[in-house]
PDB file of C-alpha atoms in Angstrom:
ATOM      1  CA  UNK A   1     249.236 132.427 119.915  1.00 54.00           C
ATOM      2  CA  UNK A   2     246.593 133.829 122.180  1.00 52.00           C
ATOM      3  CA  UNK A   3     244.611 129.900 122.494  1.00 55.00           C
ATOM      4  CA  UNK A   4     248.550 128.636 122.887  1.00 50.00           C
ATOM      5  CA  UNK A   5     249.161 130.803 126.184  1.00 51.00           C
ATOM      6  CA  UNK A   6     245.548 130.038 127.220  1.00 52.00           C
ATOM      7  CA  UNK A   7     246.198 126.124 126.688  1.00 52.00           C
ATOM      8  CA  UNK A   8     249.496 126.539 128.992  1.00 52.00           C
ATOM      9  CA  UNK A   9     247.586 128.290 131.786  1.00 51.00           C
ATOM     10  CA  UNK A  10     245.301 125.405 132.271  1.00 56.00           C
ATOM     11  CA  UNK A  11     247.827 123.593 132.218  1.00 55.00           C
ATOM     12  CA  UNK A  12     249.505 124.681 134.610  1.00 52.00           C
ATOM     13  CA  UNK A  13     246.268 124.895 136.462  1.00 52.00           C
ATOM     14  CA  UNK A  14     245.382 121.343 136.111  1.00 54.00           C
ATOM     15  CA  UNK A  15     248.668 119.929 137.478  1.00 51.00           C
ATOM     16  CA  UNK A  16     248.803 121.724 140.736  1.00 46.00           C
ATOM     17  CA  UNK A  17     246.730 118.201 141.676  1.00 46.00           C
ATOM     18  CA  UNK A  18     249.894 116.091 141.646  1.00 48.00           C
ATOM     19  CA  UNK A  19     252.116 118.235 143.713  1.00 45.00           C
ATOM     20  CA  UNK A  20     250.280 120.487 145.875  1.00 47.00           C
ATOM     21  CA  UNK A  21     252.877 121.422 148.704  1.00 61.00           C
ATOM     22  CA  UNK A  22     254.767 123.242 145.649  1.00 86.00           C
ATOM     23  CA  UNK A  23     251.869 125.446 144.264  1.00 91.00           C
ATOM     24  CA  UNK A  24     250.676 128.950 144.973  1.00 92.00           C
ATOM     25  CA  UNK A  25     247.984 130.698 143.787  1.00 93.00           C
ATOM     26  CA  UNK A  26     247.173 134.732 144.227  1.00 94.00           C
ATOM     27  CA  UNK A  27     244.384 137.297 143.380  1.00 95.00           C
ATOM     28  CA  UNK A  28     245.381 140.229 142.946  1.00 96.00           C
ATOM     29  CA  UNK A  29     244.526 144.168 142.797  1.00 96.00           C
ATOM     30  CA  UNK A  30     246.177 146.801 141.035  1.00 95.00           C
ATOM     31  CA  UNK A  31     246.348 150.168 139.918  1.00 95.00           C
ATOM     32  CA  UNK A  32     248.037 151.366 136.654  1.00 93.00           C
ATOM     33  CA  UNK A  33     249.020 154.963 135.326  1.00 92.00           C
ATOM     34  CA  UNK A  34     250.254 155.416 131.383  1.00 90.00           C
ATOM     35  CA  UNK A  35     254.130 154.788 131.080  1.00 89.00           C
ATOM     36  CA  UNK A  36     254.518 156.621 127.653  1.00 86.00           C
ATOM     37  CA  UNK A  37     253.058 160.056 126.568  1.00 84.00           C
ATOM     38  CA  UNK A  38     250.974 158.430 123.540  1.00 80.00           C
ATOM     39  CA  UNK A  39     249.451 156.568 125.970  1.00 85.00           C
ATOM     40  CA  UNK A  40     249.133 159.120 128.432  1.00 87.00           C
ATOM     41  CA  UNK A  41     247.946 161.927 126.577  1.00 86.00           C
ATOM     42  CA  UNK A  42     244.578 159.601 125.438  1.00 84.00           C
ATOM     43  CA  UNK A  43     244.235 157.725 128.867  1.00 88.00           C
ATOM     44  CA  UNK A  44     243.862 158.086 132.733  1.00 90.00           C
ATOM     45  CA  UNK A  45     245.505 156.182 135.498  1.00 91.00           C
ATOM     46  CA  UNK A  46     243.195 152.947 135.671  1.00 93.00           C
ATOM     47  CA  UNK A  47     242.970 149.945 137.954  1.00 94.00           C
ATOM     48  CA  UNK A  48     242.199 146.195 137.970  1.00 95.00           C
ATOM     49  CA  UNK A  49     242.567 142.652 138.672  1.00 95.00           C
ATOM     50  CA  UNK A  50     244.218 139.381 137.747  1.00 96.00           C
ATOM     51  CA  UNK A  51     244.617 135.514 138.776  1.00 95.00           C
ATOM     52  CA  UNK A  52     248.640 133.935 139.145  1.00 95.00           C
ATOM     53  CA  UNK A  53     249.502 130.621 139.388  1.00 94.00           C
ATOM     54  CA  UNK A  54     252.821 129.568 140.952  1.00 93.00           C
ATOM     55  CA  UNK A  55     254.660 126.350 140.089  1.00 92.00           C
ATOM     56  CA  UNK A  56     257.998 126.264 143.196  1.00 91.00           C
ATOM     57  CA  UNK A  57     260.876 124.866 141.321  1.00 92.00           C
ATOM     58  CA  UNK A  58     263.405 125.114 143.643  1.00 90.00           C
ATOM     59  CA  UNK A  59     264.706 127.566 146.717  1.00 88.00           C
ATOM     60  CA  UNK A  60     265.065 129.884 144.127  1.00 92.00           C
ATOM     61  CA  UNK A  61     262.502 130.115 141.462  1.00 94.00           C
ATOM     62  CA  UNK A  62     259.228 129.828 140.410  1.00 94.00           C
ATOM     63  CA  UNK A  63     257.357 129.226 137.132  1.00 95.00           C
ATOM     64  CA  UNK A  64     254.309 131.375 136.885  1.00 95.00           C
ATOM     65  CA  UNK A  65     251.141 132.126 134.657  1.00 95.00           C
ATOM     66  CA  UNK A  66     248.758 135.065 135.170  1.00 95.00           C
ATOM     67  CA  UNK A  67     245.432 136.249 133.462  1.00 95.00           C
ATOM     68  CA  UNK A  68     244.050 139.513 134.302  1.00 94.00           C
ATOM     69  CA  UNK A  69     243.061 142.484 133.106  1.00 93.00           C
ATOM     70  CA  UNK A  70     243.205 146.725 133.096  1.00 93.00           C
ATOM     71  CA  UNK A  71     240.840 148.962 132.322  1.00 94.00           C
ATOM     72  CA  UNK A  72     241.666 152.895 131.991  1.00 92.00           C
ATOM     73  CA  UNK A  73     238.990 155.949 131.287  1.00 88.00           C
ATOM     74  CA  UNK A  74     239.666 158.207 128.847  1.00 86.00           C
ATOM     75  CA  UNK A  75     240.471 161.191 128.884  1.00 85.00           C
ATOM     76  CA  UNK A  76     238.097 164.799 128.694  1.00 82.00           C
ATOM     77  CA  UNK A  77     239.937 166.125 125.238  1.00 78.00           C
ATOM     78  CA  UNK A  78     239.496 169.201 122.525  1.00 74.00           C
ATOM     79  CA  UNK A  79     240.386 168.448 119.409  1.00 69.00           C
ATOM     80  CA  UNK A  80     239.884 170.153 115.893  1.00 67.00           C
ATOM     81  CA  UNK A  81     237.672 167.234 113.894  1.00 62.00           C
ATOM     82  CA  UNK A  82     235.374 166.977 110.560  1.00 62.00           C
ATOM     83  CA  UNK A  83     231.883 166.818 111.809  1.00 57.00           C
ATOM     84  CA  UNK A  84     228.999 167.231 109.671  1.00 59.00           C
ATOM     85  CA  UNK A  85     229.101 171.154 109.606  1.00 61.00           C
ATOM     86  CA  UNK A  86     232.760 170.711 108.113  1.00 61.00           C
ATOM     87  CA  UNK A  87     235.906 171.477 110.405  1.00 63.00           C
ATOM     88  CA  UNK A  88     234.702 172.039 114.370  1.00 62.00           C
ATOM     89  CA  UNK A  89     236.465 172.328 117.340  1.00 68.00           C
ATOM     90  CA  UNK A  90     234.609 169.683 119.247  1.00 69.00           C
ATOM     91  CA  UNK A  91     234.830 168.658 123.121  1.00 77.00           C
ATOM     92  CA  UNK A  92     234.653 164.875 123.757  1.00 77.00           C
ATOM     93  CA  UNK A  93     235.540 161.998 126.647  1.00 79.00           C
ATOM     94  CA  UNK A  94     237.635 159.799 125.051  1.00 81.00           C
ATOM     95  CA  UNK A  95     236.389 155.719 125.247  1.00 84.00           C
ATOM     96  CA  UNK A  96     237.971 153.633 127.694  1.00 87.00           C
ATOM     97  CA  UNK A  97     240.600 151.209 127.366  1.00 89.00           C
ATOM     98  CA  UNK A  98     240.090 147.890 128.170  1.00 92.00           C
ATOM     99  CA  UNK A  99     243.308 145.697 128.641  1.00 93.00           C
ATOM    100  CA  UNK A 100     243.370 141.815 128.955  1.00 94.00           C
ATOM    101  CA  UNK A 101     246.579 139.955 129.669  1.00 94.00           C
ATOM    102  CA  UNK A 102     247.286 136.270 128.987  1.00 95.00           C
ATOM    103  CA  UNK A 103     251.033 135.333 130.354  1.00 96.00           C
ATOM    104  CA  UNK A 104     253.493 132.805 131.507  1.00 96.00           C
ATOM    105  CA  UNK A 105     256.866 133.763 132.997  1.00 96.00           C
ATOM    106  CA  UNK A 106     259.540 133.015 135.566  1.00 96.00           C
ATOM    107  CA  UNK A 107     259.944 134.472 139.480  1.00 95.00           C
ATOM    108  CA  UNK A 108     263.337 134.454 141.162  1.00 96.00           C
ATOM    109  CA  UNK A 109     264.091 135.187 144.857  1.00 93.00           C
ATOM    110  CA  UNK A 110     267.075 137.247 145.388  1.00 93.00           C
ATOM    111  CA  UNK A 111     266.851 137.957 148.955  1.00 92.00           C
ATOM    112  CA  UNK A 112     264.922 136.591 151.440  1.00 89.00           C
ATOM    113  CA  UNK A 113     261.186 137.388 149.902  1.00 92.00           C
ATOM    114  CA  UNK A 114     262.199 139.838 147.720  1.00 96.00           C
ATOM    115  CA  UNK A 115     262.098 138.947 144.093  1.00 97.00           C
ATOM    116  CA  UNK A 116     262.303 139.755 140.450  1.00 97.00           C
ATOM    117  CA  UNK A 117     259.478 138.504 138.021  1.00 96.00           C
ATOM    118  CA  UNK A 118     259.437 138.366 134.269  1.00 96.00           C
ATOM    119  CA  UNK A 119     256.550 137.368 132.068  1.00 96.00           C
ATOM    120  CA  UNK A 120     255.562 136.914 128.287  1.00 95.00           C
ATOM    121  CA  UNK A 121     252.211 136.642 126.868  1.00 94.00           C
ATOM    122  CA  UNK A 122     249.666 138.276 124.984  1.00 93.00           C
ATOM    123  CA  UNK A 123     247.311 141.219 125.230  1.00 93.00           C
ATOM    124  CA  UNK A 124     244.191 142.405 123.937  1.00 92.00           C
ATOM    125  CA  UNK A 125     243.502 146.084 123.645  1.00 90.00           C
ATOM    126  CA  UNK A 126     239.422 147.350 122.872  1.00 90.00           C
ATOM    127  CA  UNK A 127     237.690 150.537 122.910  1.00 86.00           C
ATOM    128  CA  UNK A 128     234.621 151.436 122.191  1.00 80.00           C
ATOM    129  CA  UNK A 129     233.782 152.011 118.275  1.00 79.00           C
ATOM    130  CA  UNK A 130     232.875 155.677 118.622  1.00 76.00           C
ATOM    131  CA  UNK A 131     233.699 158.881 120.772  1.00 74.00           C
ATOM    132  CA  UNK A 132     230.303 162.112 120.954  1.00 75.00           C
ATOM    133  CA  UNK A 133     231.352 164.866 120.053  1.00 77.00           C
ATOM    134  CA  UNK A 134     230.018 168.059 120.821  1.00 74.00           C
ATOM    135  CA  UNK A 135     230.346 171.083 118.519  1.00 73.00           C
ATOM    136  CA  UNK A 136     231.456 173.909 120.600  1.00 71.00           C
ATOM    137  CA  UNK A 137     230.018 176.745 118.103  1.00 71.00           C
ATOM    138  CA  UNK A 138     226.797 174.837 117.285  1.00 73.00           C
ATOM    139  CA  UNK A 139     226.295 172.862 120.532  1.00 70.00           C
ATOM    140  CA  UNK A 140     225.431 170.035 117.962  1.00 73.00           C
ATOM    141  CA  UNK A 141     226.532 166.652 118.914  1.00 75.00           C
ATOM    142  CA  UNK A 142     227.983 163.857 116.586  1.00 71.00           C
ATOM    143  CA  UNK A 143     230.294 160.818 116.665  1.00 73.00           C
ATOM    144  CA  UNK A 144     233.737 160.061 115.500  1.00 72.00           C
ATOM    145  CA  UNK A 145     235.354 156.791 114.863  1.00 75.00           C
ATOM    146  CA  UNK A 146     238.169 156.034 117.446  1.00 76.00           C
ATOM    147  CA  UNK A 147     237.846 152.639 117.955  1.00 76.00           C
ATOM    148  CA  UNK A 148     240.473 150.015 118.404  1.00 77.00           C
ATOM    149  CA  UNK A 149     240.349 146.118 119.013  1.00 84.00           C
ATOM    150  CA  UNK A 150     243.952 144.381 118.788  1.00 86.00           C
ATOM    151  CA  UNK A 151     246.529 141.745 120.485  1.00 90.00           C
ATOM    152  CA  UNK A 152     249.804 141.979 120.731  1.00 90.00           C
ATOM    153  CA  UNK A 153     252.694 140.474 122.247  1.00 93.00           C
ATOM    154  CA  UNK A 154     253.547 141.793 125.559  1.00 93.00           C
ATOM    155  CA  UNK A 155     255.825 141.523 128.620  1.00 94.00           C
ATOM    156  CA  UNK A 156     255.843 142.374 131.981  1.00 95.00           C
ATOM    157  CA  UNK A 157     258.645 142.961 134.512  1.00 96.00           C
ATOM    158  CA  UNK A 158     258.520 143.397 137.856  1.00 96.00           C
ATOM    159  CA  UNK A 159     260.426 143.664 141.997  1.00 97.00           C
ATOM    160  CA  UNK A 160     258.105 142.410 144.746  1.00 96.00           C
ATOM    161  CA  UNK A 161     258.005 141.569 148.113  1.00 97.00           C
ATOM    162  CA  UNK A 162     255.959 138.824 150.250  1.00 95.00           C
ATOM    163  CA  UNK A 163     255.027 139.079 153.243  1.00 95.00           C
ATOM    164  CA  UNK A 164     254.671 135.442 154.524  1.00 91.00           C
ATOM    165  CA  UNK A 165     251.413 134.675 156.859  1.00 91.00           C
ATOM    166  CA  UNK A 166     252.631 131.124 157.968  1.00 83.00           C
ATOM    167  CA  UNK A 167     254.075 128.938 155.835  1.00 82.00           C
ATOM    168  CA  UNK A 168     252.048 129.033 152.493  1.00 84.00           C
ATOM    169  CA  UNK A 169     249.552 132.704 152.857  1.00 92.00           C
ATOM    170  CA  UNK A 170     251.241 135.618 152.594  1.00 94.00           C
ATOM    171  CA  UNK A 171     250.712 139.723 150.992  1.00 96.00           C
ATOM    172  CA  UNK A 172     252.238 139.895 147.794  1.00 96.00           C
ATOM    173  CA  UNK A 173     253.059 143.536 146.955  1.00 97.00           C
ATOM    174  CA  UNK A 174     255.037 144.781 143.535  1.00 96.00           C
ATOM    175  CA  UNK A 175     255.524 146.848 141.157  1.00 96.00           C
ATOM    176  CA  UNK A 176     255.418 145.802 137.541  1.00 96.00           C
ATOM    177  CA  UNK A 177     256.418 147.833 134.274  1.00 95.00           C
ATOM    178  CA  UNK A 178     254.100 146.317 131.427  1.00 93.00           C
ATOM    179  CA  UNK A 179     254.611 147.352 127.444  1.00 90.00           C
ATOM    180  CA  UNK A 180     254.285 145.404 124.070  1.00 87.00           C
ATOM    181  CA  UNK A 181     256.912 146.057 121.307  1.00 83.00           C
ATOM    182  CA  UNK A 182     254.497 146.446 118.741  1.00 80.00           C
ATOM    183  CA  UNK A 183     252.559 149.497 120.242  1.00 80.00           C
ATOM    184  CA  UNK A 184     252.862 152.722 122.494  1.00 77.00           C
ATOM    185  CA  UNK A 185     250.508 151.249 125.589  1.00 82.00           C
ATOM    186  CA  UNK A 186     253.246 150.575 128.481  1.00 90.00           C
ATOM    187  CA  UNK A 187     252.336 151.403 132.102  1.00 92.00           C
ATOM    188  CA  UNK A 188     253.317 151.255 135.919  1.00 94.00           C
ATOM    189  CA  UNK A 189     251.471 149.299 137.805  1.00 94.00           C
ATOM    190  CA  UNK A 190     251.344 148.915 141.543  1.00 96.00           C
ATOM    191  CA  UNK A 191     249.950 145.536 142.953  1.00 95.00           C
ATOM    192  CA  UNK A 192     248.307 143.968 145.886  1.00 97.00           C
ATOM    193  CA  UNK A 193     247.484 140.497 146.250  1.00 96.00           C
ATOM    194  CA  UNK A 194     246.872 137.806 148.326  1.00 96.00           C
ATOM    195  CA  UNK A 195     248.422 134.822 148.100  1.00 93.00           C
ATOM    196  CA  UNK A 196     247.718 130.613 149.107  1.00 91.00           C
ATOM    197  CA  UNK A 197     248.445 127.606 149.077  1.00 88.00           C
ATOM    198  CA  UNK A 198     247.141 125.278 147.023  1.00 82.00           C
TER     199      UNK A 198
END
């Protein structure tokens, strides 16, 4: 699924060549805080960046493709655990997450340059292996398995605005509510981006 999204992004990419008045590109900055408590109770707000592709259809709407990714720090967390002492009450910094997205979707302007923005894709979630612990009694330090590396389906929704600098540059700012149905990592994100013409 993951090469299939990746094949349609370059796609996209390489055909901006045969009708360039019609295609946008943007880079983009953003900053993301944990949507659901699962997430949220593990993670920090994080930031990050991605690359979207815009395909003008008509006055209306746009066909779009995005890669990018997230990254949140986890969080400082107590937690009763097995070290090698038996049961401990150990301190430890949970790993970071590290989010990539892979998506294609659709953009629609309802008003003027305000618009609505949809997207389906895949994402890939890692963290490091391990988390140190330290034993608060002993001051002894040890490690715990915590790690996670999956993809899952995802989508993203979204309300922008662009603010047009002539008639192809403009400021794209949104906001974008990201989740996948097959886990608890959804989040907010606020974005910033610059867009061109291509």
């Amino acid at each position: 699924m993951k090469k299939l999204l990746v094949f349609a992004l370059l796609a996209l990419f390489s055909l901006s060549s045969y009708a360039q008045k019609d295609w946008h590109m943007s880079v983009n900055l953003s900053g993301s805080a944990p949507a659901s408590t699962a997430f949220g109770d593990l993670y920090k707000t994080g930031f990050g960046s991605s690359l979207r592709i815009e395909r003008r259809l008509n006055d209306r709407w746009d066909i779009t493709g995005e890669i990018g990714g997230n990254i949140h720090s986890g969080k400082d967390l107590s937690l009763v655990v097995s070290g090698p002492n038996g049961i401990a009450i150990g301190d430890f910094k949970y790993p970071n997450m590290n989010i990539y997205n892979y998506r294609v979707g659709a953009r629609f302007r309802a008003a003027g340059q305000f618009y609505l923005t949809t997207e389906l894709g895949m994402s890939s979630y890692m963290t490091d292996e391990f988390a140190i612990v330290r034993d608060r009694a002993t001051a002894q330090t040890f490690t715990v398995p915590v790690g996670l590396s999956t993809s899952d389906l995802s989508l993203s929704h979204g309300i922008g605005y662009l603010f047009k600098i002539g008639e192809d540059n403009g400021v794209d700012l949104g906001l974008r509510f990201d989740y996948s149905p097959g886990n608890s990592l959804s989040s907010l994100q606020f974005r910033a981006g610059y867009r061109f013409g291509i």
